[in-house]
Short mmCIF file of C-alpha atoms and ligand atoms in Angstrom, two decimals:
data_model
loop_
_atom_site.label_atom_id
_atom_site.label_comp_id
_atom_site.label_asym_id
_atom_site.label_seq_id
_atom_site.Cartn_x
_atom_site.Cartn_y
_atom_site.Cartn_z
CA MET A 1 -46.84 -46.22 -3.97
CA LYS A 2 -49.77 -48.23 -2.66
CA LEU A 3 -52.83 -45.96 -2.76
CA VAL A 4 -56.24 -47.19 -1.60
CA GLU A 5 -59.39 -45.08 -1.95
CA VAL A 6 -61.74 -46.96 0.33
CA ARG A 7 -65.05 -46.78 -1.49
CA HIS A 8 -67.17 -48.57 1.10
CA PRO A 9 -70.84 -47.44 1.26
CA LEU A 10 -70.58 -46.61 4.97
CA ILE A 11 -67.54 -44.42 4.34
CA ARG A 12 -69.12 -42.66 1.37
CA HIS A 13 -72.29 -42.00 3.37
CA LYS A 14 -70.42 -40.64 6.40
CA LEU A 15 -68.09 -38.51 4.28
CA GLY A 16 -71.13 -37.10 2.49
CA LEU A 17 -72.54 -36.02 5.85
CA MET A 18 -69.21 -34.39 6.74
CA ARG A 19 -69.25 -32.25 3.58
CA ARG A 20 -72.45 -30.39 4.49
CA ALA A 21 -72.04 -26.67 5.13
CA GLY A 22 -72.91 -25.73 8.70
CA ILE A 23 -72.19 -29.15 10.22
CA SER A 24 -71.80 -28.94 13.99
CA THR A 25 -68.53 -29.56 15.80
CA LYS A 26 -70.10 -32.54 17.57
CA GLU A 27 -71.27 -34.18 14.36
CA PHE A 28 -68.01 -33.53 12.49
CA ARG A 29 -65.98 -34.96 15.36
CA GLU A 30 -68.14 -38.08 15.66
CA LEU A 31 -68.03 -38.75 11.94
CA ALA A 32 -64.24 -38.17 11.76
CA GLY A 33 -63.81 -40.87 14.42
CA GLU A 34 -66.18 -43.27 12.69
CA VAL A 35 -64.51 -42.92 9.26
CA ALA A 36 -61.10 -43.24 10.91
CA ALA A 37 -62.16 -46.56 12.44
CA LEU A 38 -63.29 -47.85 9.04
CA LEU A 39 -60.03 -46.72 7.40
CA THR A 40 -58.10 -48.52 10.15
CA TYR A 41 -59.98 -51.72 9.37
CA GLU A 42 -58.87 -51.44 5.73
CA ALA A 43 -55.29 -50.41 6.48
CA THR A 44 -54.70 -53.35 8.84
CA LYS A 45 -56.00 -56.05 6.50
CA ASP A 46 -52.50 -57.31 5.79
CA LEU A 47 -51.43 -57.83 9.41
CA GLN A 48 -50.29 -61.39 9.87
CA THR A 49 -51.79 -63.72 12.44
CA VAL A 50 -50.44 -66.80 14.18
CA GLU A 51 -52.26 -69.73 15.69
CA GLU A 52 -52.66 -69.89 19.42
CA HIS A 53 -53.81 -72.92 21.42
CA ILE A 54 -56.22 -71.92 24.14
CA GLU A 55 -58.69 -73.43 26.54
CA GLY A 56 -62.17 -72.46 25.41
CA TRP A 57 -65.46 -72.85 27.26
CA ALA A 58 -66.05 -76.25 25.62
CA GLY A 59 -62.45 -77.47 25.61
CA PRO A 60 -59.15 -76.77 23.86
CA LEU A 61 -59.17 -74.95 20.51
CA VAL A 62 -56.96 -73.03 18.13
CA VAL A 63 -57.56 -69.29 17.64
CA GLN A 64 -55.76 -66.52 15.71
CA ARG A 65 -53.66 -63.79 17.27
CA ILE A 66 -51.97 -60.86 15.56
CA LYS A 67 -48.32 -61.77 15.06
CA GLY A 68 -46.13 -59.49 17.17
CA ALA A 69 -46.70 -56.46 14.89
CA LYS A 70 -46.07 -53.41 17.01
CA ILE A 71 -48.14 -50.49 15.85
CA THR A 72 -47.74 -46.84 16.69
CA ILE A 73 -50.44 -44.38 15.73
CA VAL A 74 -49.04 -41.00 14.64
CA PRO A 75 -51.66 -38.23 14.85
CA ILE A 76 -50.52 -34.96 13.29
CA LEU A 77 -51.52 -32.06 15.55
CA ARG A 78 -53.92 -30.61 15.63
CA ALA A 79 -56.56 -32.05 13.28
CA GLY A 80 -55.18 -35.61 13.45
CA LEU A 81 -56.42 -35.79 17.05
CA GLY A 82 -59.94 -35.88 15.65
CA MET A 83 -59.26 -39.27 14.08
CA LEU A 84 -57.34 -40.73 17.02
CA PRO A 85 -60.31 -42.04 19.07
CA GLY A 86 -61.63 -44.01 16.08
CA VAL A 87 -58.23 -45.57 15.39
CA LEU A 88 -57.76 -46.42 19.08
CA ASP A 89 -61.20 -48.05 19.15
CA MET A 90 -59.79 -50.58 16.63
CA ILE A 91 -56.26 -50.89 18.10
CA PRO A 92 -56.66 -50.08 21.80
CA ALA A 93 -53.17 -51.24 22.80
CA ALA A 94 -51.27 -49.15 20.22
CA LYS A 95 -48.62 -46.69 21.36
CA VAL A 96 -49.23 -43.13 20.21
CA SER A 97 -46.45 -40.98 18.73
CA VAL A 98 -47.57 -37.36 18.47
CA VAL A 99 -46.12 -34.91 15.95
CA GLY A 100 -47.10 -31.26 15.59
CA LEU A 101 -46.93 -29.46 12.26
CA GLN A 102 -48.83 -26.45 11.02
CA ARG A 103 -49.01 -25.01 7.52
CA ASP A 104 -47.94 -21.42 7.12
CA GLU A 105 -51.04 -19.83 5.58
CA GLN A 106 -49.02 -17.75 3.09
CA THR A 107 -46.27 -20.11 1.95
CA LEU A 108 -48.25 -23.33 2.64
CA LYS A 109 -45.01 -24.83 3.98
CA PRO A 110 -45.31 -26.90 7.17
CA ILE A 111 -43.70 -25.66 10.37
CA ALA A 112 -42.81 -28.50 12.76
CA TYR A 113 -43.30 -27.62 16.44
CA TYR A 114 -43.61 -30.91 18.32
CA GLU A 115 -42.29 -34.48 18.17
CA LYS A 116 -42.74 -37.14 20.83
CA LEU A 117 -42.24 -40.61 19.38
CA THR A 118 -42.52 -43.86 21.25
CA GLY A 119 -39.52 -46.21 21.51
CA ARG A 120 -38.24 -48.80 18.99
CA MET A 121 -39.67 -47.03 15.97
CA ASP A 122 -37.55 -49.29 13.74
CA GLU A 123 -39.69 -52.30 14.81
CA ARG A 124 -43.07 -50.66 14.42
CA ILE A 125 -45.69 -50.07 11.77
CA ALA A 126 -46.50 -46.34 11.89
CA LEU A 127 -50.09 -45.32 11.13
CA ILE A 128 -50.08 -41.59 10.40
CA VAL A 129 -53.52 -40.02 10.88
CA ASP A 130 -54.58 -36.62 9.55
CA PRO A 131 -57.92 -35.68 7.97
CA MET A 132 -56.42 -33.75 5.04
CA LEU A 133 -53.67 -34.50 2.52
CA ALA A 134 -53.55 -31.25 0.50
CA THR A 135 -50.17 -30.15 -0.92
CA ALA A 136 -48.56 -33.03 1.06
CA GLY A 137 -45.93 -30.74 2.57
CA THR A 138 -47.06 -31.83 6.05
CA LEU A 139 -47.04 -35.52 5.16
CA VAL A 140 -43.62 -35.42 3.47
CA ALA A 141 -42.14 -33.70 6.57
CA THR A 142 -43.81 -36.24 8.88
CA VAL A 143 -42.52 -39.22 6.92
CA ASP A 144 -39.03 -37.61 6.90
CA MET A 145 -39.28 -37.41 10.72
CA LEU A 146 -40.40 -41.02 11.10
CA LYS A 147 -37.73 -42.36 8.77
CA ALA A 148 -35.07 -40.35 10.62
CA ALA A 149 -36.23 -42.21 13.76
CA GLY A 150 -35.68 -45.55 11.97
CA CYS A 151 -39.24 -46.30 10.90
CA LYS A 152 -39.41 -48.56 7.85
CA HIS A 153 -43.09 -49.43 7.56
CA ILE A 154 -45.34 -46.39 7.23
CA LYS A 155 -49.02 -46.05 6.33
CA GLY A 156 -51.08 -42.85 6.19
CA LEU A 157 -54.83 -42.60 6.85
CA PHE A 158 -56.67 -39.53 5.49
CA LEU A 159 -60.30 -38.53 5.16
CA VAL A 160 -59.68 -36.58 1.94
CA ALA A 161 -56.66 -36.38 -0.37
CA ALA A 162 -55.91 -34.04 -3.29
CA PRO A 163 -54.38 -35.40 -6.52
CA GLU A 164 -51.60 -32.76 -6.32
CA GLY A 165 -50.56 -34.01 -2.86
CA LEU A 166 -50.74 -37.65 -3.86
CA ARG A 167 -48.35 -37.00 -6.76
CA ARG A 168 -45.95 -35.19 -4.43
CA ILE A 169 -45.88 -37.87 -1.72
CA GLU A 170 -45.43 -40.58 -4.33
CA ALA A 171 -42.40 -38.76 -5.73
CA ALA A 172 -40.87 -38.19 -2.27
CA HIS A 173 -41.77 -41.45 -0.47
CA PRO A 174 -43.00 -44.13 -2.89
CA ASP A 175 -42.52 -46.84 -0.24
CA ILE A 176 -45.39 -45.71 2.02
CA GLU A 177 -49.06 -46.71 1.80
CA ILE A 178 -51.97 -44.27 1.65
CA TYR A 179 -55.56 -45.07 2.65
CA THR A 180 -58.09 -42.35 2.03
CA ALA A 181 -61.87 -42.09 2.14
CA ALA A 182 -61.85 -39.90 -0.98
CA ILE A 183 -59.57 -38.57 -3.69
CA ASP A 184 -61.05 -35.16 -4.42
CA GLU A 185 -60.77 -32.88 -7.47
CA ARG A 186 -58.05 -30.32 -6.81
CA LEU A 187 -56.60 -27.61 -4.57
CA ASN A 188 -57.86 -24.03 -4.69
CA GLU A 189 -55.55 -20.98 -4.77
CA HIS A 190 -55.28 -21.08 -0.94
CA GLY A 191 -54.19 -24.73 -0.89
CA TYR A 192 -57.60 -25.99 0.30
CA ILE A 193 -59.05 -29.18 -1.13
CA LEU A 194 -62.12 -28.93 -3.41
CA PRO A 195 -64.75 -30.02 -2.73
CA GLY A 196 -63.02 -31.11 0.48
CA LEU A 197 -64.20 -30.49 4.00
CA GLY A 198 -63.01 -26.93 4.60
CA ASP A 199 -60.61 -26.44 7.51
CA ALA A 200 -60.71 -29.77 9.29
CA GLY A 201 -58.83 -28.53 12.37
CA ASP A 202 -61.26 -25.67 12.88
CA LYS A 203 -64.23 -27.98 12.43
CA ILE A 204 -62.94 -30.57 14.90
CA PHE A 205 -61.98 -28.03 17.55
CA GLY A 206 -64.76 -25.49 16.98
CA THR A 207 -62.39 -22.62 16.27
CA LYS A 208 -62.94 -19.91 13.68
CA GLN A 209 -63.66 -20.79 10.08
CA PHE A 210 -62.53 -18.79 7.08
CA PRO A 211 -64.32 -18.66 3.75
CA VAL A 212 -61.74 -20.37 1.56
CA SER A 213 -63.17 -20.53 -1.93
O1 LIG B 1 -50.95 -31.24 2.80
P1 LIG B 1 -50.70 -29.90 3.35
O2 LIG B 1 -50.79 -28.79 2.32
O3 LIG B 1 -49.45 -29.80 4.15
O4 LIG B 1 -51.93 -29.57 4.31
C1 LIG B 1 -52.50 -30.51 5.16
C2 LIG B 1 -52.33 -30.11 6.60
O5 LIG B 1 -53.10 -28.92 6.87
C3 LIG B 1 -53.97 -29.16 7.97
O6 LIG B 1 -53.37 -28.85 9.17
P2 LIG B 1 -53.13 -27.32 9.61
O7 LIG B 1 -51.80 -26.84 9.11
O8 LIG B 1 -54.32 -26.51 9.27
O9 LIG B 1 -52.97 -27.44 11.16
P3 LIG B 1 -54.07 -27.72 12.29
O10 LIG B 1 -54.33 -29.20 12.23
O11 LIG B 1 -53.40 -27.30 13.53
O12 LIG B 1 -55.30 -26.93 11.97
C4 LIG B 1 -54.23 -30.64 7.87
O13 LIG B 1 -54.75 -31.18 9.06
C5 LIG B 1 -52.90 -31.19 7.49
O14 LIG B 1 -52.04 -31.42 8.59
O1 LIG B 2 -58.55 -28.42 2.55
C1 LIG B 2 -57.76 -28.34 3.50
C2 LIG B 2 -56.37 -28.20 3.32
C3 LIG B 2 -55.56 -28.13 4.41
N1 LIG B 2 -56.10 -28.17 5.64
C4 LIG B 2 -57.44 -28.31 5.84
O2 LIG B 2 -57.90 -28.35 6.99
N2 LIG B 2 -58.24 -28.38 4.76
MG1 LIG B 3 -56.11 -26.26 10.16
#
């Protein structure tokens, strides 16, 4: 499985700010969008371009245009919505395919409750976005969903990933690509990533926060 930990100084700085206890909803949201944009830049490096002949201000010239790659962004509700604006800043014309999954707090198994994919998934590159890859139950179920819809080219963008989850997704779906701002140490007994970010959904939406360590 292609796994890229994007160790760019801007990303490391912004992620460091996100890890502070007591960060405000506004700050967390802004930083989630900014890191998502930087991850998108990295994850789209291999898009192919073609030459296009245009009329420029000083005469004809040849420019580059992205070669017919159709992209759909796949935010996983709810926390994935926090990364969506940053990804759309980079790819404003992308179609958005929303999926909704929530982890059961006891079993840690994902419960799927929503799926609205755009058309022609078999022709598209899917960019899954979710801040946290913990046990990977949510990601495995999402990739299952996308493959069932015919999707063949899948990339996942995460703010933080746990080694346990990375091993699980590699075993289940070795053909996908993962881009993450950080590979953290481990999961705690509640399935939260350490040092992690805490509950990313709660931080993005300003809902209640549990002590989890
Ligand atoms: O890798 P896993 O162990 O499956 O955990 C990761 C999932 O947990 C969080 O979502 P959560 O279930 O809290 O839903 P929310 O976004 O609605 O808060 C997170 O945003 C991921 O989707
Ligand atoms: O650390 C974690 C794990 C799952 N979901 C989160 O929001 N944070
Ligand atoms: Mg949550």
